């Protein structure tokens, strides 16, 4: 089986497991009357949603750019991540509005049921962490870290449920619910920020610190640069457009070599889409004062 179809199969398995576990959590949360479990269920609903989307996105990503979407479909997952973050923010605020008043006025919860659900959560997420422990791609590392956080969350629920069982302190449950919701909000805002930076066409992350301009100016035949624009399509594929003023001794027949060299350097820095305009040394380009 090819690497790509393996990834797809893994995502689809993870999606169905997560979806069924989310259903169990929602039912379990209602039966035990636990806000902590319901808060976690919101989180897993978000996970299920993003797994479903990345499953769909893997298939979409195979589509080539067309005359309508000239960069292809790479921004769809970024948009999906934004929708997911907004959903999680709304859901968490809803959970907070239930959980905060319950801290002051706690309702009885079924601690034994909570313990069983937490044990199931630890086994479920822990098994997924172990399954992914061999993968070394960045994406697999991110997913593993996320699952590890989920496992730790369930451990907190387990500890809380055991304390409730032996002390009867019911306010621990809504307090855990608030903590989980705050954690979800923190992550959702971070994801939203990452996606917004891409939509607002900021310089791609990780490339802003490299001195790309200095590097390009070292190429023989390059006199100066202007009208530089750079942004990212999806956080992985970046765009770079620029004007290059050629030195006096460079003849128009040398332009292809010059362009090739510039394109090579930019692609090595992670820019997939490169557009170069070469201005002759005595040409007065109307954009020559646009220095970015
Ligand atoms: Zn999660
Ligand atoms: Zn120019």
Coordinates of C-alpha atoms and ligand atoms in Angstrom, one line a residue:
X1 CA 0.0 0.0 0.0
X2 CA 1.3 3.5 -0.9
X3 CA 2.3 6.0 1.8
X4 CA -0.5 8.3 0.8
X5 CA -3.3 5.7 0.9
X6 CA -1.9 4.5 4.3
X7 CA -2.2 8.1 5.6
X8 CA -5.8 8.2 4.3
X9 CA -6.6 4.9 5.9
X10 CA -5.2 6.0 9.3
X11 CA -7.1 9.2 9.2
X12 CA -10.4 7.5 8.3
X13 CA -9.9 4.9 11.2
X14 CA -9.1 7.8 13.6
X15 CA -12.2 9.7 12.4
X16 CA -14.6 6.8 13.1
X17 CA -13.0 5.9 16.4
X18 CA -13.2 9.6 17.5
X19 CA -16.7 10.0 16.3
X20 CA -18.0 6.9 18.2
X21 CA -16.1 7.9 21.3
X22 CA -17.6 11.4 21.1
X23 CA -21.1 9.9 21.1
X24 CA -20.2 7.7 24.1
X25 CA -18.9 10.8 25.9
X26 CA -22.0 12.9 25.3
X27 CA -24.3 10.1 26.5
X28 CA -21.9 9.4 29.4
X29 CA -21.8 13.1 30.3
X30 CA -25.6 13.4 30.4
X31 CA -26.0 10.1 32.4
X32 CA -23.3 11.1 35.0
X33 CA -24.5 14.8 35.0
X34 CA -20.8 15.8 34.6
X35 CA -19.9 19.1 33.1
X36 CA -16.2 18.0 32.9
X37 CA -17.2 15.1 30.7
X38 CA -19.4 17.3 28.5
X39 CA -16.7 19.9 28.2
X40 CA -14.3 17.1 27.0
X41 CA -17.0 15.9 24.6
X42 CA -17.0 19.4 23.0
X43 CA -13.3 19.1 22.5
X44 CA -13.6 15.6 21.0
X45 CA -16.4 16.8 18.7
X46 CA -13.9 19.5 17.5
X47 CA -11.3 16.7 17.0
X48 CA -13.8 14.6 15.0
X49 CA -14.7 17.6 12.9
X50 CA -11.0 18.4 12.0
X51 CA -10.2 14.7 11.4
X52 CA -13.2 14.5 9.0
X53 CA -11.9 17.6 7.3
X54 CA -8.4 16.5 6.9
X55 CA -9.7 13.2 5.5
X56 CA -11.7 15.2 3.0
X57 CA -8.8 17.6 2.5
X58 CA -6.4 14.8 1.7
X59 CA -8.6 13.9 -1.2
X60 CA -9.2 17.5 -2.3
X61 CA -5.4 18.2 -2.2
X62 CA -5.0 15.7 -5.0
X63 CA -7.0 17.9 -7.3
X64 CA -4.8 20.0 -9.6
X65 CA -5.2 23.8 -9.9
X66 CA -7.8 24.7 -12.5
X67 CA -8.8 27.8 -14.4
X68 CA -11.1 29.0 -11.6
X69 CA -8.9 28.0 -8.6
X70 CA -5.4 28.8 -10.0
X71 CA -3.6 27.9 -6.8
X72 CA -5.5 24.6 -6.4
X73 CA -7.5 23.7 -3.3
X74 CA -4.9 24.2 -0.7
X75 CA -6.7 27.0 1.2
X76 CA -9.7 24.8 1.9
X77 CA -8.2 23.2 5.0
X78 CA -7.1 26.6 6.3
X79 CA -10.7 27.8 6.0
X80 CA -11.9 24.6 7.6
X81 CA -9.5 25.2 10.5
X82 CA -11.0 28.6 11.0
X83 CA -14.5 27.3 11.0
X84 CA -13.5 24.7 13.5
X85 CA -11.8 27.2 15.8
X86 CA -14.9 29.5 15.7
X87 CA -17.2 26.5 16.5
X88 CA -14.9 25.5 19.4
X89 CA -14.9 29.0 20.8
X90 CA -18.7 29.2 20.7
X91 CA -19.1 25.7 22.3
X92 CA -16.6 26.5 25.0
X93 CA -18.3 29.8 25.9
X94 CA -21.5 27.8 26.2
X95 CA -19.9 25.2 28.5
X96 CA -18.5 28.0 30.6
X97 CA -21.9 29.6 31.0
X98 CA -23.2 26.3 32.4
X99 CA -20.1 25.4 34.4
X100 CA -19.3 28.7 36.2
X101 CA -22.7 29.0 38.1
X102 CA -22.4 25.2 39.0
X103 CA -19.1 25.8 40.9
X104 CA -21.1 28.0 43.3
X105 CA -24.2 25.7 43.2
X106 CA -22.9 22.2 42.4
X107 CA -25.2 19.4 41.4
X108 CA -24.6 15.8 42.3
X109 CA -22.6 13.8 39.8
X110 CA -22.2 10.0 39.4
X111 CA -18.5 9.7 40.2
X112 CA -18.2 6.0 39.5
X113 CA -19.5 6.5 36.0
X114 CA -17.0 9.3 35.5
X115 CA -14.2 7.1 36.6
X116 CA -15.1 4.4 34.0
X117 CA -15.4 7.1 31.2
X118 CA -12.0 8.5 32.2
X119 CA -10.4 5.1 32.2
X120 CA -11.9 4.5 28.7
X121 CA -10.6 7.9 27.6
X122 CA -7.1 7.2 28.8
X123 CA -7.0 3.8 27.1
X124 CA -8.5 5.2 23.9
X125 CA -6.2 8.2 23.6
X126 CA -3.2 6.3 25.0
X127 CA -3.5 3.6 22.4
X128 CA -3.6 6.2 19.7
X129 CA -0.4 7.8 21.0
X130 CA 1.3 4.4 21.0
X131 CA 0.1 3.7 17.5
X132 CA 1.6 7.0 16.2
X133 CA 4.8 6.7 18.3
X134 CA 6.8 5.4 15.3
X135 CA 5.8 8.2 12.8
X136 CA 8.3 11.1 12.5
X137 CA 6.6 13.5 10.1
X138 CA 5.8 16.9 11.5
X139 CA 2.1 16.2 11.1
X140 CA 2.4 13.0 13.1
X141 CA 4.3 14.7 15.8
X142 CA 1.6 17.4 16.1
X143 CA -1.1 14.8 16.3
X144 CA 0.8 12.8 18.9
X145 CA 1.3 15.8 21.1
X146 CA -2.4 16.6 20.8
X147 CA -3.4 13.1 21.8
X148 CA -0.9 13.3 24.7
X149 CA -2.7 16.5 25.9
X150 CA -6.0 14.7 25.5
X151 CA -4.7 11.7 27.6
X152 CA -3.5 14.1 30.3
X153 CA -7.0 15.8 30.3
X154 CA -8.6 12.4 31.0
X155 CA -6.1 11.7 33.8
X156 CA -7.2 15.0 35.4
X157 CA -10.9 13.9 35.1
X158 CA -9.9 10.5 36.6
X159 CA -8.2 12.2 39.6
X160 CA -11.1 14.6 40.0
X161 CA -13.7 11.8 39.9
X162 CA -11.8 9.7 42.5
X163 CA -11.7 12.7 44.8
X164 CA -15.4 13.4 44.3
X165 CA -16.2 9.7 45.0
X166 CA -14.3 9.7 48.3
X167 CA -15.0 13.3 49.5
X168 CA -18.3 14.2 47.9
X169 CA -16.9 17.6 46.9
X170 CA -19.2 18.1 43.8
X171 CA -17.8 21.5 42.8
X172 CA -14.7 19.7 41.6
X173 CA -16.6 18.6 38.5
X174 CA -17.6 22.0 37.2
X175 CA -14.2 23.4 38.1
X176 CA -12.6 20.7 35.8
X177 CA -15.2 21.6 33.2
X178 CA -14.1 25.2 33.3
X179 CA -10.4 24.3 33.1
X180 CA -11.0 22.1 30.1
X181 CA -13.1 24.8 28.4
X182 CA -10.4 27.4 29.0
X183 CA -7.8 25.1 27.5
X184 CA -9.9 24.5 24.4
X185 CA -10.4 28.3 24.1
X186 CA -6.6 28.9 24.4
X187 CA -5.9 26.4 21.6
X188 CA -8.8 27.6 19.4
X189 CA -7.5 31.2 19.6
X190 CA -4.0 30.0 18.7
X191 CA -5.3 28.1 15.6
X192 CA -7.5 31.0 14.6
X193 CA -4.5 33.3 14.8
X194 CA -2.4 31.0 12.6
X195 CA -5.2 30.8 10.0
X196 CA -5.9 34.6 10.0
X197 CA -2.2 35.4 9.4
X198 CA -2.4 33.3 6.2
X199 CA -5.7 34.9 5.1
X200 CA -4.3 38.4 5.8
X201 CA -1.3 37.5 3.5
X202 CA 1.5 38.1 6.0
X203 CA 5.0 37.0 5.1
X204 CA 5.2 33.3 5.6
X205 CA 6.3 32.2 9.0
X206 CA 9.8 30.7 9.2
X207 CA 10.9 32.7 6.1
X208 CA 10.7 36.2 7.7
X209 CA 13.9 35.6 9.7
X210 CA 16.0 34.3 6.8
X211 CA 17.7 37.1 4.9
X212 CA 16.3 36.2 1.5
X213 CA 17.0 39.6 0.0
X214 CA 20.7 39.6 0.9
X215 CA 20.9 36.1 -0.5
X216 CA 19.4 37.1 -3.8
X217 CA 21.6 40.2 -4.1
X218 CA 24.7 37.9 -3.9
X219 CA 23.7 36.3 -7.3
X220 CA 26.0 37.6 -10.0
X221 CA 24.2 39.9 -12.4
X222 CA 21.7 41.2 -9.8
X223 CA 22.0 44.9 -9.2
X224 CA 18.9 45.6 -7.0
X225 CA 15.4 44.3 -6.1
X226 CA 12.1 46.1 -5.7
X227 CA 8.3 45.5 -5.5
X228 CA 8.8 42.3 -3.5
X229 CA 5.6 40.5 -2.4
X230 CA 5.4 37.3 -0.5
X231 CA 2.6 35.4 1.2
X232 CA 1.5 31.8 2.0
X233 CA -1.2 29.8 0.4
X234 CA -1.8 27.4 3.3
X235 CA 1.2 27.7 5.6
X236 CA 3.2 25.2 3.6
X237 CA 3.2 26.5 -0.1
X238 CA 4.5 30.0 -0.3
X239 CA 4.4 32.7 -3.1
X240 CA 7.2 35.2 -3.9
X241 CA 7.0 37.8 -6.7
X242 CA 9.7 40.4 -7.3
X243 CA 11.4 42.7 -9.8
X244 CA 15.1 42.3 -10.4
X245 CA 17.2 45.1 -11.9
X246 CA 20.0 43.4 -13.9
X247 CA 23.6 44.8 -13.9
X248 CA 24.8 46.8 -16.9
X249 CA 27.0 44.0 -18.2
X250 CA 24.0 41.5 -18.3
X251 CA 22.5 41.1 -21.8
X252 CA 18.9 40.1 -22.4
X253 CA 20.0 36.7 -23.6
X254 CA 21.4 36.1 -20.1
X255 CA 18.0 36.8 -18.4
X256 CA 16.9 33.1 -18.5
X257 CA 20.0 32.0 -16.6
X258 CA 19.5 34.8 -14.1
X259 CA 15.8 33.9 -13.6
X260 CA 16.7 30.2 -13.2
X261 CA 19.3 31.0 -10.5
X262 CA 16.8 33.3 -8.6
X263 CA 14.0 30.7 -8.9
X264 CA 16.3 28.0 -7.7
X265 CA 17.3 30.0 -4.6
X266 CA 13.8 30.9 -3.7
X267 CA 12.5 27.4 -4.1
X268 CA 15.2 26.2 -1.8
X269 CA 13.8 28.6 0.8
X270 CA 10.4 27.1 0.5
X271 CA 8.7 29.3 -2.1
X272 CA 6.7 27.1 -4.5
X273 CA 5.3 29.8 -6.7
X274 CA 7.9 32.3 -7.9
X275 CA 7.3 35.1 -10.4
X276 CA 10.3 37.2 -11.5
X277 CA 10.3 40.3 -13.6
X278 CA 13.7 41.4 -14.9
X279 CA 14.3 45.1 -15.5
X280 CA 17.2 46.2 -17.7
X281 CA 19.8 48.4 -16.1
X282 CA 18.7 51.6 -18.0
X283 CA 15.0 50.8 -17.9
X284 CA 12.9 53.1 -15.8
X285 CA 10.5 50.7 -14.2
X286 CA 7.4 52.5 -12.8
X287 CA 7.6 50.3 -9.7
X288 CA 11.2 50.9 -8.9
X289 CA 10.4 53.0 -5.9
X290 CA 8.3 50.3 -4.3
X291 CA 10.9 49.0 -1.9
X292 CA 9.5 46.3 0.4
Ligands
LIG1 ZN1 -8.2 16.3 21.3
LIG2 ZN1 10.5 46.9 -11.8

